[in-house]
Coordinates of C-alpha atoms in Angstrom, one line a residue:
M1 CA 1.3 1.0 21.7
S2 CA 2.4 4.7 21.8
P3 CA 4.1 5.9 18.7
L4 CA 7.9 5.9 18.5
V5 CA 9.3 9.3 17.2
A6 CA 12.9 9.5 15.9
I7 CA 14.6 12.8 16.7
A8 CA 17.2 14.3 14.3
G9 CA 18.7 17.7 13.8
S10 CA 21.2 20.3 15.0
A11 CA 21.7 24.1 15.2
Q12 CA 25.3 24.8 15.7
V13 CA 26.4 28.4 15.6
N14 CA 29.7 27.9 13.9
R15 CA 28.6 25.3 11.3
S16 CA 27.7 25.8 7.7
Y17 CA 24.2 24.6 6.7
S18 CA 22.3 24.6 3.5
P19 CA 19.8 26.2 3.8
V20 CA 21.3 28.4 6.6
V21 CA 20.1 27.6 10.1
R22 CA 18.2 30.6 11.5
D23 CA 18.0 31.7 15.2
P24 CA 20.3 28.9 16.5
E25 CA 20.2 30.4 20.0
A26 CA 16.5 29.6 20.3
A27 CA 16.7 26.1 18.9
P28 CA 17.7 24.4 22.2
A29 CA 14.6 25.8 24.0
A30 CA 12.4 24.9 21.1
A31 CA 13.8 21.3 21.1
A32 CA 13.1 21.0 24.9
E33 CA 9.6 22.3 24.4
L34 CA 9.0 19.7 21.7
G35 CA 10.4 17.0 23.9
A36 CA 8.1 18.0 26.8
E37 CA 5.1 18.0 24.4
L38 CA 6.0 14.5 23.1
A39 CA 6.0 13.2 26.6
R40 CA 2.7 14.8 27.5
Q41 CA 1.0 13.3 24.4
G42 CA 2.3 9.8 25.2
C43 CA 4.9 9.4 22.5
R44 CA 8.1 7.4 22.9
I45 CA 11.3 8.8 21.4
V46 CA 14.5 7.4 19.9
V47 CA 17.7 9.5 20.1
Y48 CA 21.3 8.9 19.0
S49 CA 23.7 11.1 20.8
N50 CA 24.2 13.1 24.0
D51 CA 26.5 15.5 22.1
P52 CA 25.4 19.1 22.8
D53 CA 25.8 19.9 19.1
F54 CA 22.6 17.9 18.3
V55 CA 19.0 18.6 19.3
E56 CA 18.5 15.1 21.0
R57 CA 20.1 16.3 24.2
D58 CA 17.6 19.2 24.5
V59 CA 14.7 17.0 23.5
V60 CA 15.6 14.5 26.2
R61 CA 16.0 17.3 28.7
G62 CA 12.5 18.6 28.0
Y63 CA 11.0 15.1 27.7
V64 CA 12.3 14.1 31.2
G65 CA 11.6 17.5 32.7
S66 CA 7.9 17.3 31.8
G67 CA 7.4 14.7 34.5
R68 CA 5.3 12.7 32.1
A69 CA 7.9 10.2 30.8
V70 CA 7.2 6.6 31.5
P71 CA 9.8 3.8 32.1
G72 CA 11.5 2.7 28.9
S73 CA 10.0 5.5 26.8
I74 CA 13.4 6.9 25.7
L75 CA 15.3 4.5 23.3
V76 CA 19.0 5.4 22.9
R77 CA 20.6 4.0 19.7
G78 CA 24.2 5.2 19.8
R79 CA 27.8 3.9 19.5
Y80 CA 29.0 1.7 22.3
Q81 CA 30.3 3.8 25.3
Q82 CA 30.3 7.0 23.2
D83 CA 26.8 8.4 22.7
V84 CA 24.6 6.9 25.3
D85 CA 25.5 8.7 28.5
F86 CA 22.7 11.3 28.9
E87 CA 22.8 13.4 32.0
E88 CA 19.1 12.6 32.8
A89 CA 19.9 8.9 32.7
Q90 CA 22.0 9.3 35.8
R91 CA 18.9 10.5 37.8
H92 CA 16.2 8.5 36.0
P93 CA 17.7 5.3 34.5
E94 CA 14.4 3.6 34.4
L95 CA 13.2 5.9 31.6
F96 CA 16.0 4.9 29.2
T97 CA 16.4 1.8 27.1
V98 CA 20.0 1.7 25.7
V99 CA 20.7 -0.3 22.6
P100 CA 24.4 0.4 21.8
E101 CA 25.8 -0.3 18.3
S102 CA 28.9 -2.3 18.0
T103 CA 30.1 -0.2 15.0
D104 CA 31.8 3.2 15.2
D105 CA 29.9 4.3 12.1
W106 CA 27.0 6.4 13.6
E107 CA 25.2 6.5 10.3
V108 CA 24.6 2.7 10.5
S109 CA 22.7 2.9 13.7
F110 CA 21.0 6.2 12.7
Y111 CA 19.5 5.1 9.3
R112 CA 18.8 1.6 10.4
S113 CA 16.7 2.8 13.3
L114 CA 14.6 5.0 11.0
L115 CA 13.0 1.8 9.6
M116 CA 11.4 1.1 13.0
A117 CA 10.2 4.6 13.8
D118 CA 6.5 5.5 13.5
A119 CA 7.3 9.2 12.9
L120 CA 10.2 11.7 12.5
L121 CA 10.8 15.0 14.2
L122 CA 13.4 17.2 12.4
V123 CA 14.8 20.5 13.7
G124 CA 17.6 22.3 11.7
G125 CA 20.3 19.8 10.8
G126 CA 22.4 19.1 7.7
R127 CA 22.7 16.4 5.1
S128 CA 21.9 13.4 7.4
T129 CA 18.7 15.2 8.7
F130 CA 17.6 15.8 5.1
V131 CA 18.3 12.2 4.1
A132 CA 16.3 11.0 7.1
G133 CA 13.4 13.2 6.0
L134 CA 13.6 11.7 2.5
I135 CA 13.6 8.2 3.9
G136 CA 10.5 9.0 6.0
L137 CA 8.7 10.6 3.0
S138 CA 9.5 7.6 0.7
R139 CA 8.0 5.2 3.3
R140 CA 5.0 7.4 4.0
V141 CA 6.1 7.9 7.6
P142 CA 4.7 11.0 9.3
V143 CA 7.4 13.7 9.3
A144 CA 7.3 16.9 11.4
A145 CA 10.0 19.0 9.7
V146 CA 10.1 22.3 11.7
A147 CA 11.0 24.8 8.9
A148 CA 11.4 27.8 11.2
F149 CA 15.0 27.0 12.0
G150 CA 16.2 26.3 8.5
G151 CA 18.7 23.6 7.7
G152 CA 17.9 20.1 6.5
A153 CA 14.5 20.3 8.2
E154 CA 13.5 23.3 6.0
K155 CA 14.7 21.4 3.0
T156 CA 12.6 18.4 4.0
W157 CA 9.6 20.7 4.5
Q158 CA 10.0 21.9 0.9
R159 CA 9.7 18.4 -0.3
L160 CA 6.9 17.8 2.1
T161 CA 4.8 20.4 0.4
N162 CA 4.7 18.3 -2.8
E163 CA 4.9 14.8 -1.2
R164 CA 2.6 15.2 1.8
G165 CA 2.0 11.5 2.4
V166 CA -0.5 11.2 5.2
A167 CA -0.2 14.9 6.2
T168 CA -2.9 17.4 5.3
E169 CA -2.3 20.8 3.7
E170 CA -3.0 22.5 7.0
E171 CA -0.5 20.3 8.9
V172 CA 2.2 21.0 6.4
A173 CA 1.5 24.8 6.6
L174 CA 1.7 24.5 10.4
L175 CA 5.4 23.5 10.2
A176 CA 6.3 26.6 8.3
R177 CA 5.1 29.1 10.9
P178 CA 7.7 31.2 12.8
W179 CA 8.6 29.6 16.1
Q180 CA 7.0 31.1 19.2
P181 CA 6.2 29.8 22.7
G182 CA 3.4 27.2 22.6
A183 CA 4.2 26.1 19.0
A184 CA 5.2 22.6 20.1
G185 CA 1.7 21.6 21.1
P186 CA 0.0 21.9 17.6
I187 CA 3.1 20.4 15.9
V188 CA 3.1 17.2 18.1
T189 CA -0.7 17.0 17.9
A190 CA -0.6 17.1 14.1
L191 CA 2.2 14.5 14.1
C192 CA 0.2 12.1 16.3
A193 CA -2.8 12.6 14.1
Q194 CA -0.8 11.5 11.1
V195 CA 0.5 8.4 12.9
R196 CA -3.1 7.4 13.7
R197 CA -4.1 8.2 10.1
R198 CA -1.4 6.0 8.7
A199 CA -2.3 3.2 11.1
D200 CA -5.9 3.4 9.9
E201 CA -4.8 3.2 6.3
E202 CA -2.6 0.2 7.0
R203 CA -5.4 -1.5 8.9
A204 CA -7.8 -0.8 6.0
A205 CA -5.3 -2.1 3.5
R206 CA -4.9 -5.3 5.5
E207 CA -8.6 -5.8 5.8
A208 CA -9.1 -5.2 2.0
E209 CA -6.3 -7.6 1.3
G210 CA -7.9 -10.2 3.6
A211 CA -11.3 -9.7 2.0
A212 CA -9.7 -10.0 -1.5
G213 CA -8.1 -13.2 -0.4
R214 CA -11.3 -14.6 0.9
R215 CA -13.1 -13.7 -2.4
T216 CA -10.3 -15.4 -4.3
V217 CA -10.7 -18.6 -2.3
A218 CA -14.5 -18.5 -2.7
G219 CA -14.1 -18.0 -6.4
L220 CA -11.7 -20.9 -6.8
V221 CA -14.0 -23.1 -4.7
T222 CA -16.9 -22.1 -7.0
A223 CA -14.8 -22.8 -10.1
L224 CA -14.0 -26.3 -8.7
V225 CA -17.7 -27.0 -8.1
L226 CA -18.6 -25.8 -11.6
L227 CA -15.9 -28.1 -13.0
L228 CA -17.4 -31.1 -11.3
L229 CA -20.9 -30.1 -12.5
A230 CA -19.6 -29.7 -16.0
L231 CA -17.9 -33.1 -16.0
A232 CA -21.1 -34.6 -14.5
T233 CA -23.0 -33.8 -17.7
I234 CA -21.0 -36.4 -19.6
P235 CA -22.5 -39.5 -17.8
L236 CA -25.9 -37.6 -17.7
A237 CA -25.8 -37.3 -21.5
Y238 CA -25.4 -41.0 -21.9
A239 CA -28.0 -41.8 -19.2
A240 CA -30.7 -39.5 -20.7
P241 CA -32.9 -41.1 -23.4
A242 CA -31.8 -40.2 -26.9
G243 CA -34.0 -37.6 -28.5
G244 CA -35.7 -36.6 -25.3
W245 CA -35.9 -33.3 -23.6
Q246 CA -33.6 -34.5 -20.8
H247 CA -30.8 -35.0 -23.4
V248 CA -31.3 -31.5 -24.8
A249 CA -31.3 -30.1 -21.2
V250 CA -28.0 -31.7 -20.5
L251 CA -26.5 -30.3 -23.7
V252 CA -27.6 -26.8 -22.6
A253 CA -26.4 -27.2 -19.0
A254 CA -23.0 -28.4 -20.1
P255 CA -21.7 -25.2 -21.8
M256 CA -23.4 -23.1 -19.1
F257 CA -21.3 -24.7 -16.4
A258 CA -18.2 -24.8 -18.5
S259 CA -18.4 -21.2 -19.6
V260 CA -18.8 -19.9 -16.0
W261 CA -16.1 -22.2 -14.9
G262 CA -13.8 -20.8 -17.6
A263 CA -14.7 -17.2 -16.8
I264 CA -13.9 -17.6 -13.1
V265 CA -10.6 -19.3 -13.8
R266 CA -9.7 -16.4 -16.1
N267 CA -10.7 -13.9 -13.4
A268 CA -8.6 -15.7 -10.8
Y269 CA -5.7 -15.7 -13.3
D270 CA -6.0 -11.9 -13.9
G271 CA -6.6 -11.1 -10.2
S272 CA -9.4 -8.6 -10.9
G273 CA -11.7 -10.1 -8.2
N274 CA -15.0 -9.2 -9.8
W275 CA -16.5 -12.7 -9.9
L276 CA -20.1 -11.8 -10.6
R277 CA -19.2 -9.7 -13.7
A278 CA -16.8 -12.4 -14.9
A279 CA -19.5 -15.1 -14.5
A280 CA -22.1 -13.0 -16.3
L281 CA -19.9 -12.2 -19.3
G282 CA -18.4 -15.6 -19.5
S283 CA -21.8 -17.4 -19.5
A284 CA -23.1 -15.1 -22.2
A285 CA -20.0 -15.7 -24.4
G286 CA -20.1 -19.4 -23.8
V287 CA -23.8 -19.8 -24.6
I288 CA -23.4 -17.8 -27.8
A289 CA -20.5 -19.9 -28.9
F290 CA -22.5 -23.1 -28.1
L291 CA -25.6 -21.9 -30.0
L292 CA -23.5 -21.0 -33.0
F293 CA -21.8 -24.4 -32.9
V294 CA -25.1 -26.3 -32.6
A295 CA -26.8 -24.2 -35.3
A296 CA -24.0 -25.0 -37.7
Q297 CA -24.3 -28.7 -36.9
L298 CA -28.1 -28.7 -37.4
S299 CA -27.8 -26.9 -40.7
T300 CA -26.0 -29.9 -42.1
N301 CA -27.7 -32.6 -40.0
P302 CA -31.3 -31.6 -39.0
D303 CA -31.9 -34.9 -37.2
L304 CA -28.8 -34.6 -35.1
L305 CA -30.6 -34.2 -31.7
D306 CA -32.9 -37.1 -32.4
G307 CA -30.3 -39.8 -32.7
G308 CA -27.9 -41.4 -30.3
S309 CA -24.9 -39.7 -31.9
A310 CA -26.0 -36.5 -30.2
R311 CA -24.5 -37.8 -27.0
Q312 CA -21.0 -37.1 -28.5
L313 CA -21.8 -33.4 -28.7
V314 CA -21.4 -33.0 -25.0
F315 CA -17.6 -33.3 -25.3
F316 CA -17.5 -30.5 -27.9
V317 CA -19.9 -28.2 -26.1
L318 CA -18.0 -28.5 -22.9
A319 CA -14.8 -27.4 -24.6
I320 CA -16.6 -24.6 -26.5
G321 CA -18.3 -23.4 -23.4
F322 CA -15.0 -23.3 -21.4
I323 CA -13.1 -21.5 -24.2
G324 CA -15.9 -19.0 -24.6
G325 CA -16.0 -18.2 -20.9
F326 CA -12.2 -18.1 -20.6
T327 CA -11.7 -15.8 -23.5
S328 CA -14.8 -13.7 -23.0
E329 CA -12.9 -10.4 -22.4
V330 CA -11.0 -10.9 -25.6
V331 CA -14.2 -11.7 -27.5
Y332 CA -16.0 -8.6 -26.2
A333 CA -13.0 -6.4 -26.9
K334 CA -12.9 -7.6 -30.4
L335 CA -16.6 -7.0 -30.9
R336 CA -16.1 -3.4 -29.6
D337 CA -13.1 -2.7 -31.7
Q338 CA -14.2 -4.4 -34.9
D339 CA -12.4 -3.2 -38.1
V340 CA -14.5 -1.5 -40.7
T341 CA -13.2 -1.4 -44.3
Q342 CA -12.9 2.2 -45.5
T343 CA -14.6 2.8 -48.8
P344 CA -13.9 6.1 -50.6
V345 CA -16.8 8.2 -51.8
L346 CA -17.4 7.9 -55.5
P347 CA -17.4 11.1 -57.5
P348 CA -20.7 12.3 -59.1
G349 CA -21.4 10.5 -62.3
G350 CA -19.5 7.4 -61.2
P351 CA -15.8 6.5 -61.7
R352 CA -13.9 8.0 -64.7

């Protein structure tokens, strides 16, 4: 769908602005040119008032006068029976979609509608124009703040230089050029490019989020399979002949399954998403813990693996493997940051 551009600003001759509005006599023609260019590039617009003190009236005039406006492309969000009667609507009612607000507070309809706009176009204006620009910048909405006429648009442009959002440096610089005939085309083109850029970023973010979700599901399914395999080693340990290689193989497989299971569970808990790295580190930590445990047992009972009591080891090695895999990051961090006791250098000739 074509982007929806919210229009805001004013350039009244007898009104005080900060910064001062420059060349207010040229602002209506510039607004009309911007409106015509928005229509030519297929943008929809949202306006708020037909009051001649605001630029919306001139934008609508240029938009309709371009001959490129399509039915329903002008959304009017104004106070009921006060701001919605545009002159062009009398001749081309099919171009307008009027959504009147039941409240007399125009700020309610104005600021609320900014949340549905795809971009903002600011020309001159005062405090409300500047606030609208800040809302757009905070939401990373493309903002075309025409600085040539001063006012709130220039103040927004000053913020835009440091908080570009999706705008490039060249697009920001374009908004600061002195106004001249034909300036509307590049401004609207840059604004539409920012809208597409932001849409691409949002689509990429959704795809990345979906891919991360699928990886999480795959990891949790893998963890469930490893859990079942780890538990299956218990009956296998009792089915294997005591003292045989099958029994030793079961004892080795049990902590392997349990450590990878623990590492993937920890990875899902932390939300890092790197399942292969977690599985590799977890299996290594779990196997080392298993070997140390079995070595300690064999040092006190060398014939442990030859008797039937070795079957009971499977319960211990499952727990040790899971803990080793689940806490692998902590284990490796501790190994990297091990404390070394500081020993002072003895003076020549020994202590005195």
